[in-house]
Amino acid sequence: MHRQSLVDYGKSLVATEAPTPEPRGSEVLLRVSHCGVCHSDIHLQDGYFDLGGGQKLDVRGNRPLPFTLGHEIAGTVEAAGPDAKGVTPGKFYAAYPWIGCGTCGLCARGDEHLCNAPRALGITVDGGYATHVIVPNPRYLLDVEGIAPEIACALMCSGLTGYGAIKKAMPHLRVGPLLIVGLGGVGLMGLQFARALTDKPVFVADIDSAKRAAALKLGAAEAFDPADAGARKSIAKAAGGGVGAAVDFAGSDKSLAFAQAPVAKGGAAIVVGLFGGSFTLPVPMFPLRALTIMGSYVGSPAEAREMLDLVKAGKVAPIPVDMRPLAATSTSLDDLRAGKVVGRVVITP
Ligand SMILES: [Zn+2]
Ligand SMILES: [Zn+2]
């Protein structure tokens, strides 16, 4: 099999060859047809996340090098182990990548994406910047019939991240409308899921006027510029006092400070983005505002299926996709790092 491998942190990926693995037990071998290039791959390539104030979160862990990144995977079944039931060779699937140990309490309650001993594809075990990938069990193969393959793969990360966050916001909308802060790919995806899940107005905020315009086209009720000094007050006013939930898809100190400000009493701010930084709020504000601040990380296998149902029902407009060959993986990461990518780059090995 051909791969584009991480051989050293902070360095470009390089082409490597390895014997094509043979699926054992319940494993399934997928022939990768599409693998989306995600912003978090840049952090994995660096080996750390920026925590602000010069602090770094080391994510090098005990990942064996060379390692194959790529967690937004779709492809066809090439072979299956003797215990892999219900898989048809040649059938096309998206692979749910956020795989857990399968035995701990978190996995038992269906939250495999939060498992502390993850086997996440392209994160802790070899992923999809390759011609082949091993998926440990057919239950992680998701039916994406009717969805374009280059869209189906990207849904496993950006789509699921948007859906998982918006779902957490839903119970808080009895308090007031929804605010979405940060209108990159995940934010715009989140906006569309929100429009599918609630009739409440959805307000949006981003410093980029083109992104605000795109969000208004997708049905946002009103768009605000966080750089505008009066924006927080304007949002609270438009929301009739405050928003029920604010979802921060940027995840910086500035964006969270902005997002939580117009949250009404009893409401919630949900942090999704991983931009970095640190944030302070006077402790008495939590009880006085009955404020919840929570994090959201991708989504569970059940949420992935719910999300796919919404997409199959035509509730989500396709994102612009730029398809490139396997050999272009490393330069694609460079382009993403340089902010030179519009929409999603998808590798077609
Ligand atoms: Zn991702
Ligand atoms: Zn587990």
Short mmCIF file of C-alpha atoms and ligand atoms in Angstrom, two decimals:
data_model
loop_
_atom_site.label_atom_id
_atom_site.label_comp_id
_atom_site.label_asym_id
_atom_site.label_seq_id
_atom_site.Cartn_x
_atom_site.Cartn_y
_atom_site.Cartn_z
CA MET A 1 0.00 0.00 0.00
CA HIS A 2 1.06 3.59 -0.66
CA ARG A 3 0.98 6.10 2.18
CA GLN A 4 1.84 9.71 2.93
CA SER A 5 3.44 9.39 6.34
CA LEU A 6 4.43 11.57 9.23
CA VAL A 7 8.03 10.49 9.88
CA ASP A 8 8.99 13.34 12.21
CA TYR A 9 6.96 16.04 13.99
CA GLY A 10 7.10 19.49 12.45
CA LYS A 11 8.27 18.05 9.11
CA SER A 12 6.57 17.49 5.74
CA LEU A 13 4.84 14.15 5.11
CA VAL A 14 6.75 11.69 2.94
CA ALA A 15 5.68 8.85 0.64
CA THR A 16 6.19 5.44 2.25
CA GLU A 17 5.32 1.88 1.22
CA ALA A 18 4.07 -0.89 3.48
CA PRO A 19 2.55 -4.34 2.94
CA THR A 20 -1.23 -4.03 2.53
CA PRO A 21 -2.61 -5.25 5.89
CA GLU A 22 -4.74 -8.37 6.02
CA PRO A 23 -7.90 -7.91 8.10
CA ARG A 24 -8.05 -10.20 11.14
CA GLY A 25 -10.99 -11.03 13.42
CA SER A 26 -13.69 -8.39 13.00
CA GLU A 27 -11.46 -6.02 11.00
CA VAL A 28 -12.38 -4.63 7.60
CA LEU A 29 -9.88 -3.46 4.98
CA LEU A 30 -11.11 -0.36 3.13
CA ARG A 31 -9.69 0.78 -0.18
CA VAL A 32 -9.60 4.52 0.50
CA SER A 33 -11.24 6.55 -2.26
CA HIS A 34 -11.50 9.91 -0.45
CA CYS A 35 -9.87 11.42 2.64
CA GLY A 36 -10.55 14.99 3.75
CA VAL A 37 -7.71 17.24 4.90
CA CYS A 38 -8.59 18.65 8.32
CA HIS A 39 -7.16 21.62 10.19
CA SER A 40 -6.43 19.40 13.21
CA ASP A 41 -3.96 17.43 11.05
CA ILE A 42 -1.76 20.51 11.19
CA HIS A 43 -1.65 20.33 14.99
CA LEU A 44 -0.90 16.60 14.83
CA GLN A 45 1.87 17.30 12.31
CA ASP A 46 3.29 19.95 14.68
CA GLY A 47 2.88 17.60 17.65
CA TYR A 48 1.15 20.16 19.87
CA PHE A 49 -1.84 22.45 20.39
CA ASP A 50 -1.30 26.08 21.41
CA LEU A 51 -2.76 26.69 24.88
CA GLY A 52 -1.94 30.41 24.91
CA GLY A 53 0.60 32.28 27.03
CA GLY A 54 3.42 30.26 25.48
CA GLN A 55 1.92 26.98 26.82
CA LYS A 56 1.70 23.96 24.53
CA LEU A 57 -0.32 20.75 24.79
CA ASP A 58 1.97 17.96 23.59
CA VAL A 59 0.02 15.51 21.42
CA ARG A 60 2.93 13.32 20.29
CA GLY A 61 1.85 10.59 22.73
CA ASN A 62 3.02 7.09 21.90
CA ARG A 63 2.14 7.32 18.22
CA PRO A 64 4.51 5.02 16.32
CA LEU A 65 6.35 6.73 13.44
CA PRO A 66 6.00 6.56 10.50
CA PHE A 67 2.34 7.37 11.12
CA THR A 68 -0.49 7.91 8.63
CA LEU A 69 -2.74 10.87 9.40
CA GLY A 70 -6.18 11.41 7.82
CA HIS A 71 -9.43 10.86 9.71
CA GLU A 72 -12.11 11.90 7.18
CA ILE A 73 -12.20 8.61 5.33
CA ALA A 74 -14.51 7.03 2.77
CA GLY A 75 -13.89 4.03 0.58
CA THR A 76 -14.95 0.59 -0.54
CA VAL A 77 -14.64 -2.73 1.28
CA GLU A 78 -11.73 -4.67 -0.18
CA ALA A 79 -11.51 -7.53 2.37
CA ALA A 80 -12.98 -8.50 5.74
CA GLY A 81 -11.79 -10.68 8.61
CA PRO A 82 -13.61 -13.95 9.44
CA ASP A 83 -15.65 -12.30 12.25
CA ALA A 84 -16.62 -9.14 10.32
CA LYS A 85 -20.32 -9.75 9.80
CA GLY A 86 -22.65 -7.97 7.39
CA VAL A 87 -20.10 -6.32 5.11
CA THR A 88 -20.35 -6.59 1.35
CA PRO A 89 -17.08 -6.46 -0.60
CA GLY A 90 -17.11 -3.54 -3.01
CA LYS A 91 -19.70 -1.54 -1.02
CA PHE A 92 -18.93 2.12 -0.38
CA TYR A 93 -18.92 3.50 3.19
CA ALA A 94 -17.68 6.40 5.28
CA ALA A 95 -15.59 5.27 8.26
CA TYR A 96 -16.56 6.62 11.69
CA PRO A 97 -13.05 7.56 12.90
CA TRP A 98 -13.55 8.42 16.60
CA ILE A 99 -13.20 4.83 17.77
CA GLY A 100 -12.73 3.99 21.45
CA CYS A 101 -11.49 0.93 23.34
CA GLY A 102 -14.98 -0.56 23.17
CA THR A 103 -14.98 -1.76 26.78
CA CYS A 104 -14.76 1.22 29.19
CA GLY A 105 -17.76 3.02 30.71
CA LEU A 106 -17.66 5.83 28.15
CA CYS A 107 -17.66 3.37 25.25
CA ALA A 108 -20.39 1.27 26.92
CA ARG A 109 -22.69 4.31 27.10
CA GLY A 110 -22.06 5.09 23.43
CA ASP A 111 -19.54 7.90 23.87
CA GLU A 112 -16.63 6.20 22.08
CA HIS A 113 -15.41 9.60 20.87
CA LEU A 114 -14.59 10.50 24.50
CA CYS A 115 -12.75 7.25 25.34
CA ASN A 116 -9.46 7.65 27.20
CA ALA A 117 -7.87 4.74 25.33
CA PRO A 118 -8.87 5.75 21.81
CA ARG A 119 -8.13 3.87 18.60
CA ALA A 120 -9.15 6.89 16.49
CA LEU A 121 -8.34 6.49 12.80
CA GLY A 122 -5.66 8.92 11.66
CA ILE A 123 -5.20 10.21 15.23
CA THR A 124 -3.95 7.28 17.32
CA VAL A 125 -3.95 4.48 14.72
CA ASP A 126 -3.05 4.73 11.02
CA GLY A 127 -5.59 6.69 8.97
CA GLY A 128 -6.61 7.56 5.46
CA TYR A 129 -3.74 9.37 3.70
CA ALA A 130 -3.08 5.98 2.13
CA THR A 131 -4.50 3.61 -0.42
CA HIS A 132 -5.81 1.33 2.37
CA VAL A 133 -6.96 1.56 5.97
CA ILE A 134 -8.00 -1.02 8.57
CA VAL A 135 -11.32 -0.37 10.34
CA PRO A 136 -11.55 -2.54 13.49
CA ASN A 137 -15.22 -3.50 13.19
CA PRO A 138 -18.02 -3.22 10.58
CA ARG A 139 -20.08 -1.19 13.09
CA TYR A 140 -17.86 1.81 12.28
CA LEU A 141 -18.80 1.67 8.59
CA LEU A 142 -21.60 4.15 7.95
CA ASP A 143 -24.06 3.96 5.09
CA VAL A 144 -23.71 7.14 3.06
CA GLU A 145 -25.74 6.13 0.03
CA GLY A 146 -27.01 9.18 -1.84
CA ILE A 147 -24.27 11.45 -0.48
CA ALA A 148 -21.38 12.43 -2.81
CA PRO A 149 -18.24 10.56 -1.61
CA GLU A 150 -16.13 13.73 -1.34
CA ILE A 151 -18.81 15.18 0.97
CA ALA A 152 -19.42 11.95 2.91
CA CYS A 153 -15.81 11.74 4.12
CA ALA A 154 -15.67 15.34 5.38
CA LEU A 155 -18.90 14.83 7.32
CA MET A 156 -17.05 12.44 9.66
CA CYS A 157 -15.15 15.35 11.22
CA SER A 158 -16.36 18.84 10.29
CA GLY A 159 -19.99 17.75 9.89
CA LEU A 160 -20.05 15.68 13.06
CA THR A 161 -18.29 18.41 15.04
CA GLY A 162 -20.92 20.93 13.94
CA TYR A 163 -23.80 18.56 14.61
CA GLY A 164 -22.54 17.43 18.04
CA ALA A 165 -22.19 21.05 19.20
CA ILE A 166 -25.55 22.24 17.90
CA LYS A 167 -27.27 19.26 19.54
CA LYS A 168 -25.85 20.34 22.91
CA ALA A 169 -27.25 23.82 22.35
CA MET A 170 -30.80 22.62 21.65
CA PRO A 171 -32.05 22.16 25.27
CA HIS A 172 -30.93 25.73 26.08
CA LEU A 173 -32.99 27.34 23.35
CA ARG A 174 -36.02 27.44 25.69
CA VAL A 175 -34.10 30.37 27.26
CA GLY A 176 -33.60 32.27 23.98
CA PRO A 177 -32.34 32.02 20.40
CA LEU A 178 -29.02 30.59 19.20
CA LEU A 179 -25.78 32.44 18.46
CA ILE A 180 -23.06 30.89 16.30
CA VAL A 181 -19.61 32.52 16.53
CA GLY A 182 -17.01 31.66 13.86
CA LEU A 183 -18.23 30.90 10.34
CA GLY A 184 -15.52 28.66 8.91
CA GLY A 185 -16.47 25.33 7.36
CA VAL A 186 -17.59 23.80 10.66
CA GLY A 187 -19.54 26.91 11.71
CA LEU A 188 -21.45 27.06 8.42
CA MET A 189 -22.18 23.35 8.74
CA GLY A 190 -23.40 23.97 12.31
CA LEU A 191 -25.66 26.77 11.07
CA GLN A 192 -27.34 24.42 8.62
CA PHE A 193 -27.87 21.71 11.24
CA ALA A 194 -29.31 24.35 13.58
CA ARG A 195 -31.74 25.47 10.86
CA ALA A 196 -32.80 21.84 10.44
CA LEU A 197 -33.26 21.22 14.18
CA THR A 198 -34.98 24.40 15.40
CA ASP A 199 -37.39 27.13 14.27
CA LYS A 200 -35.76 29.62 16.66
CA PRO A 201 -33.78 32.44 15.02
CA VAL A 202 -30.07 31.70 14.55
CA PHE A 203 -27.75 34.70 14.91
CA VAL A 204 -24.19 34.53 13.61
CA ALA A 205 -20.98 36.47 14.19
CA ASP A 206 -17.67 36.59 12.33
CA ILE A 207 -15.14 39.31 11.60
CA ASP A 208 -15.15 38.36 7.88
CA SER A 209 -17.97 40.08 5.97
CA ALA A 210 -17.92 37.47 3.17
CA LYS A 211 -18.53 34.72 5.74
CA ARG A 212 -21.37 36.73 7.31
CA ALA A 213 -22.94 37.09 3.85
CA ALA A 214 -22.62 33.33 3.26
CA ALA A 215 -24.35 32.65 6.59
CA LEU A 216 -27.23 35.03 5.79
CA LYS A 217 -27.70 33.14 2.50
CA LEU A 218 -27.92 29.89 4.49
CA GLY A 219 -30.73 31.28 6.62
CA ALA A 220 -29.09 33.09 9.56
CA ALA A 221 -31.57 35.61 11.03
CA GLU A 222 -29.02 38.36 11.56
CA ALA A 223 -25.22 38.64 11.29
CA PHE A 224 -22.90 40.61 13.58
CA ASP A 225 -19.28 41.76 13.40
CA PRO A 226 -17.42 41.01 16.68
CA ALA A 227 -15.00 43.85 15.85
CA ASP A 228 -17.92 46.27 16.17
CA ALA A 229 -17.85 47.63 19.76
CA GLY A 230 -21.65 47.57 19.99
CA ALA A 231 -22.06 44.00 18.72
CA ARG A 232 -22.61 42.31 22.11
CA LYS A 233 -25.36 44.77 23.02
CA SER A 234 -26.94 44.50 19.57
CA ILE A 235 -27.07 40.70 19.84
CA ALA A 236 -28.66 40.82 23.30
CA LYS A 237 -31.23 43.32 22.00
CA ALA A 238 -32.02 41.30 18.85
CA ALA A 239 -32.39 38.21 21.04
CA GLY A 240 -34.91 39.94 23.31
CA GLY A 241 -32.60 40.01 26.34
CA GLY A 242 -30.00 37.37 25.59
CA VAL A 243 -29.35 34.19 23.65
CA GLY A 244 -30.16 30.75 25.06
CA ALA A 245 -26.96 29.26 23.75
CA ALA A 246 -23.82 30.50 22.02
CA VAL A 247 -21.64 28.06 20.11
CA ASP A 248 -18.02 29.16 19.69
CA PHE A 249 -16.62 27.50 16.59
CA ALA A 250 -13.42 29.56 16.74
CA GLY A 251 -12.26 28.65 20.24
CA SER A 252 -9.94 31.50 21.07
CA ASP A 253 -9.78 33.66 24.20
CA LYS A 254 -11.36 36.50 22.22
CA SER A 255 -14.10 34.45 20.59
CA LEU A 256 -15.18 32.80 23.86
CA ALA A 257 -15.21 36.14 25.71
CA PHE A 258 -17.42 37.46 22.91
CA ALA A 259 -19.66 34.39 22.64
CA GLN A 260 -20.51 34.04 26.33
CA ALA A 261 -21.30 37.75 26.83
CA PRO A 262 -24.84 37.82 25.36
CA VAL A 263 -25.87 34.46 26.92
CA ALA A 264 -29.05 34.97 28.97
CA LYS A 265 -29.45 33.73 32.56
CA GLY A 266 -29.76 29.95 32.56
CA GLY A 267 -28.16 29.67 29.15
CA ALA A 268 -24.97 28.04 27.90
CA ALA A 269 -21.81 28.73 25.94
CA ILE A 270 -20.45 25.73 24.04
CA VAL A 271 -16.80 25.72 23.01
CA VAL A 272 -15.92 23.75 19.90
CA GLY A 273 -12.98 25.45 18.17
CA LEU A 274 -9.38 24.65 19.10
CA PHE A 275 -7.72 27.90 18.08
CA GLY A 276 -6.13 28.33 21.51
CA GLY A 277 -5.65 30.85 24.27
CA SER A 278 -7.02 31.10 27.79
CA PHE A 279 -10.09 32.80 29.22
CA THR A 280 -11.12 34.20 32.60
CA LEU A 281 -14.50 35.12 34.02
CA PRO A 282 -15.22 36.30 37.58
CA VAL A 283 -16.38 33.22 39.53
CA PRO A 284 -19.54 34.86 40.96
CA MET A 285 -20.79 35.33 37.38
CA PHE A 286 -21.39 31.59 37.07
CA PRO A 287 -24.02 31.40 39.84
CA LEU A 288 -25.39 34.93 39.28
CA ARG A 289 -25.98 34.20 35.58
CA ALA A 290 -26.74 30.49 36.13
CA LEU A 291 -24.24 30.13 33.32
CA THR A 292 -23.02 26.87 31.83
CA ILE A 293 -19.80 26.75 29.82
CA MET A 294 -19.18 23.39 28.21
CA GLY A 295 -16.97 21.82 25.59
CA SER A 296 -17.99 19.71 22.64
CA TYR A 297 -15.66 17.29 20.85
CA VAL A 298 -16.74 15.71 17.53
CA GLY A 299 -19.70 13.38 18.13
CA SER A 300 -20.77 9.83 19.01
CA PRO A 301 -21.50 7.02 16.53
CA ALA A 302 -25.24 7.56 17.17
CA GLU A 303 -24.89 11.28 16.45
CA ALA A 304 -23.01 10.45 13.25
CA ARG A 305 -25.99 8.40 12.06
CA GLU A 306 -28.48 11.16 13.02
CA MET A 307 -26.37 13.70 11.15
CA LEU A 308 -26.19 11.52 8.03
CA ASP A 309 -30.00 11.24 8.07
CA LEU A 310 -30.27 15.06 7.99
CA VAL A 311 -27.79 15.23 5.10
CA LYS A 312 -29.62 12.48 3.18
CA ALA A 313 -32.85 14.46 3.69
CA GLY A 314 -31.22 17.36 1.80
CA LYS A 315 -30.94 19.68 4.83
CA VAL A 316 -27.29 20.57 4.24
CA ALA A 317 -25.87 22.37 1.21
CA PRO A 318 -22.67 20.75 -0.15
CA ILE A 319 -19.42 22.52 0.72
CA PRO A 320 -16.97 23.45 -2.06
CA VAL A 321 -14.45 20.63 -2.48
CA ASP A 322 -10.99 20.66 -4.07
CA MET A 323 -9.88 17.10 -4.92
CA ARG A 324 -6.15 16.30 -5.08
CA PRO A 325 -3.99 13.16 -5.50
CA LEU A 326 -2.30 11.34 -2.59
CA ALA A 327 1.10 12.83 -3.48
CA ALA A 328 -0.35 16.32 -2.83
CA THR A 329 -1.23 15.58 0.82
CA SER A 330 1.70 17.40 2.42
CA THR A 331 1.42 20.49 0.18
CA SER A 332 -2.32 20.53 0.96
CA LEU A 333 -1.51 20.70 4.68
CA ASP A 334 0.88 23.58 3.88
CA ASP A 335 -1.87 25.38 1.94
CA LEU A 336 -4.30 24.92 4.84
CA ARG A 337 -1.71 26.26 7.27
CA ALA A 338 -1.19 29.30 5.02
CA GLY A 339 -4.95 29.93 4.86
CA LYS A 340 -4.95 29.30 1.11
CA VAL A 341 -7.80 26.77 1.08
CA VAL A 342 -11.43 27.59 0.25
CA GLY A 343 -13.85 24.85 1.33
CA ARG A 344 -12.40 21.37 1.82
CA VAL A 345 -9.37 19.70 0.25
CA VAL A 346 -10.10 16.01 -0.28
CA ILE A 347 -7.31 13.56 -1.14
CA THR A 348 -8.22 10.83 -3.64
CA PRO A 349 -5.61 8.07 -3.16
ZN ZN B 1 -10.84 16.73 11.70
ZN ZN B 2 -13.34 3.20 25.83
#
